[in-house]
Short mmCIF file of C-alpha atoms in Angstrom, two decimals:
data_model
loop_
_atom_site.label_atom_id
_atom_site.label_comp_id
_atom_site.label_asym_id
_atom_site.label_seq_id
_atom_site.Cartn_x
_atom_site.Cartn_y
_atom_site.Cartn_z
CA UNK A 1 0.00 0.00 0.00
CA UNK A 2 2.81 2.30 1.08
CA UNK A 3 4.84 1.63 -2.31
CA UNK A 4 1.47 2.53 -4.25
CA UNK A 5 1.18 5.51 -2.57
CA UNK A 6 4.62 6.64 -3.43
CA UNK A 7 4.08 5.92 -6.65
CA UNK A 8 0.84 8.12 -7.33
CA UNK A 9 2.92 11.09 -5.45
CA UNK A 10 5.67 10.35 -7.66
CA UNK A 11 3.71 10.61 -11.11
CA UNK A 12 1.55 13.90 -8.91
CA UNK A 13 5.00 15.52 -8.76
CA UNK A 14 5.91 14.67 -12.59
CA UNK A 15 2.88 15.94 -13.65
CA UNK A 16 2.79 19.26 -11.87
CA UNK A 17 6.17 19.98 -13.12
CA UNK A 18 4.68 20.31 -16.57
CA UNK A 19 2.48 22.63 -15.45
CA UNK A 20 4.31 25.91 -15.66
CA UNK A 21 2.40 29.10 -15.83
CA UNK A 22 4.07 31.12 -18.90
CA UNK A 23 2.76 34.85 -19.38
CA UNK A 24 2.10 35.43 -23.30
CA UNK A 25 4.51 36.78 -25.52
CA UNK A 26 2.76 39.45 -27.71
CA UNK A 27 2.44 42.67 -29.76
CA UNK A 28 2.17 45.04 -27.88
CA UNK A 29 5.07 43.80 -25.99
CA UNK A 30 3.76 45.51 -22.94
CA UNK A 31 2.20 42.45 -21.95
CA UNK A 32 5.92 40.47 -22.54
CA UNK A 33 6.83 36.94 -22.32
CA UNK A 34 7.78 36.03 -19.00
CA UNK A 35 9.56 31.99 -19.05
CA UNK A 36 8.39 31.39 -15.63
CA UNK A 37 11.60 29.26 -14.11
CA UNK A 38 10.95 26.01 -11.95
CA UNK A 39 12.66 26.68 -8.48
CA UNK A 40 14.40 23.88 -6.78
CA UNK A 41 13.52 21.63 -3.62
CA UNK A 42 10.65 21.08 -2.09
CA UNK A 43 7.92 22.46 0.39
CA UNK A 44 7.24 25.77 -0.48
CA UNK A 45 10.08 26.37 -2.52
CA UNK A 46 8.51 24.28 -4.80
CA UNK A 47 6.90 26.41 -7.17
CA UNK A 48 7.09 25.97 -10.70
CA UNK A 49 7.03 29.71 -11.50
CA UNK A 50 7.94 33.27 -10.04
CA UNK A 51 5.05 35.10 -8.18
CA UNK A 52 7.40 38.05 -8.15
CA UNK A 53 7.40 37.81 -12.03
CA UNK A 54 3.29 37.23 -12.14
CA UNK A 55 2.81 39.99 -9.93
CA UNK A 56 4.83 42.27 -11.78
CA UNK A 57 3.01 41.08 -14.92
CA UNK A 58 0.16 41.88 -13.81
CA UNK A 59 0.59 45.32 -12.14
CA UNK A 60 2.62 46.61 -15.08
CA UNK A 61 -1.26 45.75 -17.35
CA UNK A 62 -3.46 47.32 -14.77
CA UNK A 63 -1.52 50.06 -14.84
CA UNK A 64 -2.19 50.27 -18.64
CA UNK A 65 -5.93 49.93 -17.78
CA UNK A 66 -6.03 52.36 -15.29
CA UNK A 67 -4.35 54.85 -17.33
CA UNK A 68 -6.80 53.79 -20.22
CA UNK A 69 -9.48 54.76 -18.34
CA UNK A 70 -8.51 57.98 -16.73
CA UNK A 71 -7.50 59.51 -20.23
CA UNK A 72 -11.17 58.32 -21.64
CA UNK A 73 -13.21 59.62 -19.20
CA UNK A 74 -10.69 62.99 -19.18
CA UNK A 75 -11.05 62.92 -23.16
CA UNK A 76 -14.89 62.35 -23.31
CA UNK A 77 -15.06 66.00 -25.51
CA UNK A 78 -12.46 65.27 -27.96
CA UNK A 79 -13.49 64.17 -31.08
CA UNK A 80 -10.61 62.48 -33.40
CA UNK A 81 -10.98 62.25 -37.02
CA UNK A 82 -10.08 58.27 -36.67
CA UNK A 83 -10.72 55.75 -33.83
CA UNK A 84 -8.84 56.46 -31.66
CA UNK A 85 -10.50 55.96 -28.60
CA UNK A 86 -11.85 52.37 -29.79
CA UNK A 87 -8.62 51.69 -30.21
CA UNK A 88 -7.18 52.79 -26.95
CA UNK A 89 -10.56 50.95 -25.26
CA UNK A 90 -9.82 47.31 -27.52
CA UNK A 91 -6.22 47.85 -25.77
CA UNK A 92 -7.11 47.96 -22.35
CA UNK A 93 -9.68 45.01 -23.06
CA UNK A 94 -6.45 43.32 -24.45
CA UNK A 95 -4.59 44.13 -21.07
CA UNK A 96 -7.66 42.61 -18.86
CA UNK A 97 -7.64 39.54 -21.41
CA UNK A 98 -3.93 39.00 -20.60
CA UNK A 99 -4.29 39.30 -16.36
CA UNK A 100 -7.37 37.10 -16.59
CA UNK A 101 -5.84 34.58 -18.58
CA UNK A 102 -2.47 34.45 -16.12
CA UNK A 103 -4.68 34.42 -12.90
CA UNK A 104 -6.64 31.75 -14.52
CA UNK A 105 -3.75 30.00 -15.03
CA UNK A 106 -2.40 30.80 -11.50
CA UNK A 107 -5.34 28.84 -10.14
CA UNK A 108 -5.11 25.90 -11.93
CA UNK A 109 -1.71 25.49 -10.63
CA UNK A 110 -3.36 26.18 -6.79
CA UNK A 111 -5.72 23.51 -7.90
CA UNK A 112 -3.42 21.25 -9.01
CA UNK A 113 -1.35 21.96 -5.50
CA UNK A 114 -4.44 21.03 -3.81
CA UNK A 115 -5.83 17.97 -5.80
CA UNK A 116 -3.17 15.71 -6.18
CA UNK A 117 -3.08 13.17 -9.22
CA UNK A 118 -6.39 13.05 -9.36
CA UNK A 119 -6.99 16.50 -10.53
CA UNK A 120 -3.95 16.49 -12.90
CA UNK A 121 -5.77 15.29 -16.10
CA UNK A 122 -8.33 18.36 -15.83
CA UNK A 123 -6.32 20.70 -14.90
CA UNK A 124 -3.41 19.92 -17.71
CA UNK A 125 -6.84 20.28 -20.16
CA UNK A 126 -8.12 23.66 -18.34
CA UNK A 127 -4.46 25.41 -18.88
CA UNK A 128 -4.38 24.02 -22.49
CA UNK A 129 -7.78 25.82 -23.05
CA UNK A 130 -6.09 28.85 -21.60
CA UNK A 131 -2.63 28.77 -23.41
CA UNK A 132 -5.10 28.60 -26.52
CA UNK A 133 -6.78 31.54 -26.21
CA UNK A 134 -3.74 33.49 -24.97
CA UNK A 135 -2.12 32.72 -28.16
CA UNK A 136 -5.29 33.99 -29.87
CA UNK A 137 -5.16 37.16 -27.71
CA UNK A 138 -1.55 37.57 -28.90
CA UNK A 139 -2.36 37.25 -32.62
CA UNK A 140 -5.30 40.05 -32.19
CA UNK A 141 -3.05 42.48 -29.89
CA UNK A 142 -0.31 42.11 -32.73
CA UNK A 143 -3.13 43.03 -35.09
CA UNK A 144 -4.38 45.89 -32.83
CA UNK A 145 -0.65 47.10 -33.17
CA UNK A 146 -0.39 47.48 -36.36
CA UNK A 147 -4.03 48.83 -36.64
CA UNK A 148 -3.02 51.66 -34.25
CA UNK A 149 0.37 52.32 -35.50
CA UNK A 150 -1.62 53.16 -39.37
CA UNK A 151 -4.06 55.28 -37.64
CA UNK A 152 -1.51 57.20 -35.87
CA UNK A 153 0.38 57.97 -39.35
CA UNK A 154 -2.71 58.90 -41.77
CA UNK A 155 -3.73 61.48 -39.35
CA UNK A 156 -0.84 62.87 -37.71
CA UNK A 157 -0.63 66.47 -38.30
CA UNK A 158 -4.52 66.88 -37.01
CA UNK A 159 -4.61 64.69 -34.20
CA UNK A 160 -2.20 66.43 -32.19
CA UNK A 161 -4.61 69.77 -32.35
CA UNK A 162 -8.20 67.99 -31.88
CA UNK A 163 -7.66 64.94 -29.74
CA UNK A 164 -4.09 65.81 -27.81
CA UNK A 165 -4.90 63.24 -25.16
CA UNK A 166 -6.16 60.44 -27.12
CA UNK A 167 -3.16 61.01 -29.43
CA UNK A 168 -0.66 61.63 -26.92
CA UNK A 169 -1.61 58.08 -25.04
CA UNK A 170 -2.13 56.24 -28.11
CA UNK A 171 1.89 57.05 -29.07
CA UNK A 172 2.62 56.50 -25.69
CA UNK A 173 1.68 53.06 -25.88
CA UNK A 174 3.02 52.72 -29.47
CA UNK A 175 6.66 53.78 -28.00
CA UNK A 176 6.31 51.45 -25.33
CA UNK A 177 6.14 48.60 -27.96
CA UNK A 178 8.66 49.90 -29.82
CA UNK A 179 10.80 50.12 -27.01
CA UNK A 180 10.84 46.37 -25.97
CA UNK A 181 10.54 45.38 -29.58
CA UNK A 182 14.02 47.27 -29.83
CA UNK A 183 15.03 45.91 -25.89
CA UNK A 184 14.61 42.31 -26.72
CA UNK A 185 16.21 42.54 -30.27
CA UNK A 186 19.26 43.97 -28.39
CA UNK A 187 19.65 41.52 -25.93
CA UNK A 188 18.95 38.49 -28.45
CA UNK A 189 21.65 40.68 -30.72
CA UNK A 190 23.85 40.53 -27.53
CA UNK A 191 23.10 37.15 -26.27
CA UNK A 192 24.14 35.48 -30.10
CA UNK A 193 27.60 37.86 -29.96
CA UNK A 194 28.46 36.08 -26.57
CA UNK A 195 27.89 32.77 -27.63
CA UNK A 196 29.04 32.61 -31.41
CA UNK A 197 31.60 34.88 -31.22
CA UNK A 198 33.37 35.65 -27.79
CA UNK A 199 33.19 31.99 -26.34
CA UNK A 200 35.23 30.81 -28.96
CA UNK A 201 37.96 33.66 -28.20
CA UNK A 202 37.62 32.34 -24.72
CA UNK A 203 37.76 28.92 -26.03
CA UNK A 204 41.13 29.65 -27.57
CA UNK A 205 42.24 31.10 -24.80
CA UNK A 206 41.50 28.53 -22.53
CA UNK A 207 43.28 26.04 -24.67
CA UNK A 208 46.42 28.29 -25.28
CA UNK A 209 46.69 28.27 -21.08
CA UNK A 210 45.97 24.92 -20.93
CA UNK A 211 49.27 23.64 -23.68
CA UNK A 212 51.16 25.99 -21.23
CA UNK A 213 51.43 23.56 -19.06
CA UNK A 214 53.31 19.80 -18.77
CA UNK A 215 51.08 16.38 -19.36
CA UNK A 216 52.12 13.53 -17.40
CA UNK A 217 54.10 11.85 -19.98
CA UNK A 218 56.11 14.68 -20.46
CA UNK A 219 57.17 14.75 -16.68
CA UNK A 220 57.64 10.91 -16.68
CA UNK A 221 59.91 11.44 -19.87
CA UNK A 222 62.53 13.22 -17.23
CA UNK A 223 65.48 11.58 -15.79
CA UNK A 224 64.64 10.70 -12.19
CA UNK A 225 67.48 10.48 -9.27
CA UNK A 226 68.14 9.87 -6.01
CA UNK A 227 70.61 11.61 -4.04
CA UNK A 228 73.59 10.40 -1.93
CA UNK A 229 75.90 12.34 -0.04
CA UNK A 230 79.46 10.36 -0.39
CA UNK A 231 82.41 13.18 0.46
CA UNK A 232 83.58 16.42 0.44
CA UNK A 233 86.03 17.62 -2.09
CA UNK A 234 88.61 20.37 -3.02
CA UNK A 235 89.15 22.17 -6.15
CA UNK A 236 92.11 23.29 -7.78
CA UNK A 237 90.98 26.69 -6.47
CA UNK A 238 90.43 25.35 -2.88
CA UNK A 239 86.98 25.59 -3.45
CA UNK A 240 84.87 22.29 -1.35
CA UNK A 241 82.23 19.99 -3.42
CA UNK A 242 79.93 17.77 -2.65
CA UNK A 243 80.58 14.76 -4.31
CA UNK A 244 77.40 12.81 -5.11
CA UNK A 245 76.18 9.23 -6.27
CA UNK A 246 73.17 9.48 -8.23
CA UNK A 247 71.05 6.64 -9.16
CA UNK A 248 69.52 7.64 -12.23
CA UNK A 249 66.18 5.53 -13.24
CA UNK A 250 65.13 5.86 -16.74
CA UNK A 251 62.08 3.53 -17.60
CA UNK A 252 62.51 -0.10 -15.84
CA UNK A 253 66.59 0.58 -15.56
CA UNK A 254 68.37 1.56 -13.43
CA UNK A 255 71.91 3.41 -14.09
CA UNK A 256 74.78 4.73 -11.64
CA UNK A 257 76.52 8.00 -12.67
CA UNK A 258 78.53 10.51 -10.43
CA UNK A 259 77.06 14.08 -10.20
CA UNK A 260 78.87 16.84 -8.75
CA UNK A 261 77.40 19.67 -6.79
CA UNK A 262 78.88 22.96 -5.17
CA UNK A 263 77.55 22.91 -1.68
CA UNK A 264 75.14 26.00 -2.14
CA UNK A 265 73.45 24.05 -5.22
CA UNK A 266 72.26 20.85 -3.11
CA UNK A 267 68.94 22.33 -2.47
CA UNK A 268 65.60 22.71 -4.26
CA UNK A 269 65.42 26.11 -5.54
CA UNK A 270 61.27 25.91 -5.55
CA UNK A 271 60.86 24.85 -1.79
CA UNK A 272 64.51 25.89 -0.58
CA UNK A 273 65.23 22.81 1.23
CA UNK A 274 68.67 20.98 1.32
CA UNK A 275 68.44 17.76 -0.33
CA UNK A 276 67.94 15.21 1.94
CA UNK A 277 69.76 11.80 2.01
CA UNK A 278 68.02 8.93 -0.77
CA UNK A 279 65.63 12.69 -2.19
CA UNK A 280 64.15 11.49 -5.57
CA UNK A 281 65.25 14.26 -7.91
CA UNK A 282 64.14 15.84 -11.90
CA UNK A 283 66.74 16.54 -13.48
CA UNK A 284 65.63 19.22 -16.51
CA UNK A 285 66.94 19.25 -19.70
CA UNK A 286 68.47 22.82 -19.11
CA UNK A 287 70.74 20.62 -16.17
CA UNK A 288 68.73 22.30 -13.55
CA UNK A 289 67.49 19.75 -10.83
CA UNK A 290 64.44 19.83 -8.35
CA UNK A 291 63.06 17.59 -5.68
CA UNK A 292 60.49 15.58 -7.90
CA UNK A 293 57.64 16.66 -6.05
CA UNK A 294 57.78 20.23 -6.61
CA UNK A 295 59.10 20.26 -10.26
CA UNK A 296 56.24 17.94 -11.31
CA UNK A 297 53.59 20.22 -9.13
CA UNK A 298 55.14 23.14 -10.91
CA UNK A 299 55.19 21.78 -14.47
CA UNK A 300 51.81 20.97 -14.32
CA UNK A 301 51.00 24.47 -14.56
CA UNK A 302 53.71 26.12 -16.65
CA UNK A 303 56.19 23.57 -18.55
CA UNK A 304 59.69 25.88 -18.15
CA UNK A 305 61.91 25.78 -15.67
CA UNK A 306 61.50 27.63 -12.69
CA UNK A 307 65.40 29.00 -12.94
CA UNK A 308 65.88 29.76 -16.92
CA UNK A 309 62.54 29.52 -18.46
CA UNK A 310 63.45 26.70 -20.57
CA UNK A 311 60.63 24.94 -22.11
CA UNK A 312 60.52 20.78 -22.16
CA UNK A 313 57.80 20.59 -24.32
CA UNK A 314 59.05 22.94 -27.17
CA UNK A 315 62.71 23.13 -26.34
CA UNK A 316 63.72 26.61 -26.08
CA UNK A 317 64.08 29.62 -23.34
CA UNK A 318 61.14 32.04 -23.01
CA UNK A 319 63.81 34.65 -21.91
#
């Protein structure tokens, strides 16, 4: 019983999650497209859209209502040579249309919330219905648009002088299409620059750091040693040395040669420690020698030697 429980809350949860409420995309883009995003977890954090965004949806079309409506009832004496004031009124309808339609869709997502599974099925049919007939409303406000936009140009020298307010409030809204027609072409003009063209410079760029640096092979490729203090030794000029034995291991075999180091050059120039008895050293190509710990951390990120820049990968000095 438990198990068939889970699984109707299990296919309750799948289904709600394609239940998103999406405000209409249309012309006029004062009532915009708002891609409500699914929020993560659970509880109460589980809603599948933004009331923030909804909200804001729908104050920003009352206000265009409101504002409808003052200007009409201010504007009752003018008297415009086109229709100006039906269009301004099939507008505002458009605007109520819109905030019905998302609080209609708002509670069938409440519904959903409250039903379970079993009212899944209607209520995926109900917002259907509704995501119909916003699409319809977006087709006639696009329409409306264009209607307004041709009444505004035939008469535009008059209507300034014998319906200011009408006129005035119909270009108003006009500009406010315009202006996220023009908004959202700039960010979709912005949004394809970023992608198609600068994340391939980045790309590059990325991959130019990344050959900076040393694969493993290359730093297995390196003569490895370990070091043995034998004696100390003069020079000619009186000068002591450190005579060393230095088991170098290249591959599977093993070979003995002697190395000979000034005293101030036994140490590891990248942790400045003295070598210690049986160290396991790198020995670089450029003859410059590091405990094998720190050269390999250090070629890793940047394949020259820490001392003269030399490169192992390409074979020459930086500097």
């Amino acid at each position: 019983m438990e198990d068939g429980e889970q699984v109707n809350a299990m296919q309750g949860n799948a289904a709600q999650r394609r239940l998103s409420i999406t405000t209409t995309l249309s012309l006029p883009l004062t009532r915009y497209a708002s891609s409500l995003m699914e929020a993560a977890g659970g509880g109460d954090s589980g809603y599948f859209y933004s009331k923030a965004v909804i909200v804001l949806d729908l104050i920003w079309n009352m206000s265009f209502v409101v504002v409808s409506v003052l200007v009409l009832l201010s504007a009752i004496p003018e008297r415009p040579s086109t229709p100006l004031r039906a269009w301004i009124s099939g507008y505002a309808f458009q605007c109520v249309l819109h905030v019905a339609f998302v609080f209609l869709e708002f509670r069938s997502k409440d519904q959903v919330d409250r039903d379970g599974v079993t009212g899944v099925s209607s209520s995926q049919s109900h917002t259907s219905i509704l995501k119909r007939l916003e699409s319809l409303n977006t087709i006639m406000s696009s329409i409306w648009w264009m209607i307004g936009f041709y009444w505004i140009v035939i008469d535009g020298q008059v209507l300034p002088q014998e319906s200011p307010r009408l006129y005035w409030l119909t270009v108003i809204f006009l500009a406010f299409d315009v202006f996220f027609i023009v908004f959202c072409t700039g960010m979709a003009c912005i949004i394809f620059f970023a992608v198609f063209c600068c994340m391939p410079i980045v790309a590059i760029a990325c991959a130019i750091t990344t050959r900076q640096a040393a694969s493993e092979d290359d730093i297995r490729r390196l003569p490895k040693y370990k070091y043995h203090k034998t004696s100390l030794m003069r020079t000619p000029d009186n000068y002591e040395e450190e005579n060393c034995r230095m088991s170098v291991e290249l591959g599977n075999k093993s070979v003995d040669s002697e190395f000979t180091l000034q005293p101030d050059d036994s140490e590891c120039c990248i942790c400045l420690s003295r070598y210690s008895e049986g160290a396991e050293l790198y020995i670089l190509p450029c003859n410059h020698h590091f405990h094998s710990g720190c050269i390999g951390k250090w070629l890793q990120i940047n394949a020259t030697c820490p001392l003269c820049k030399f490169n192992i990968r390409r074979g020459d000095t930086l500097v």
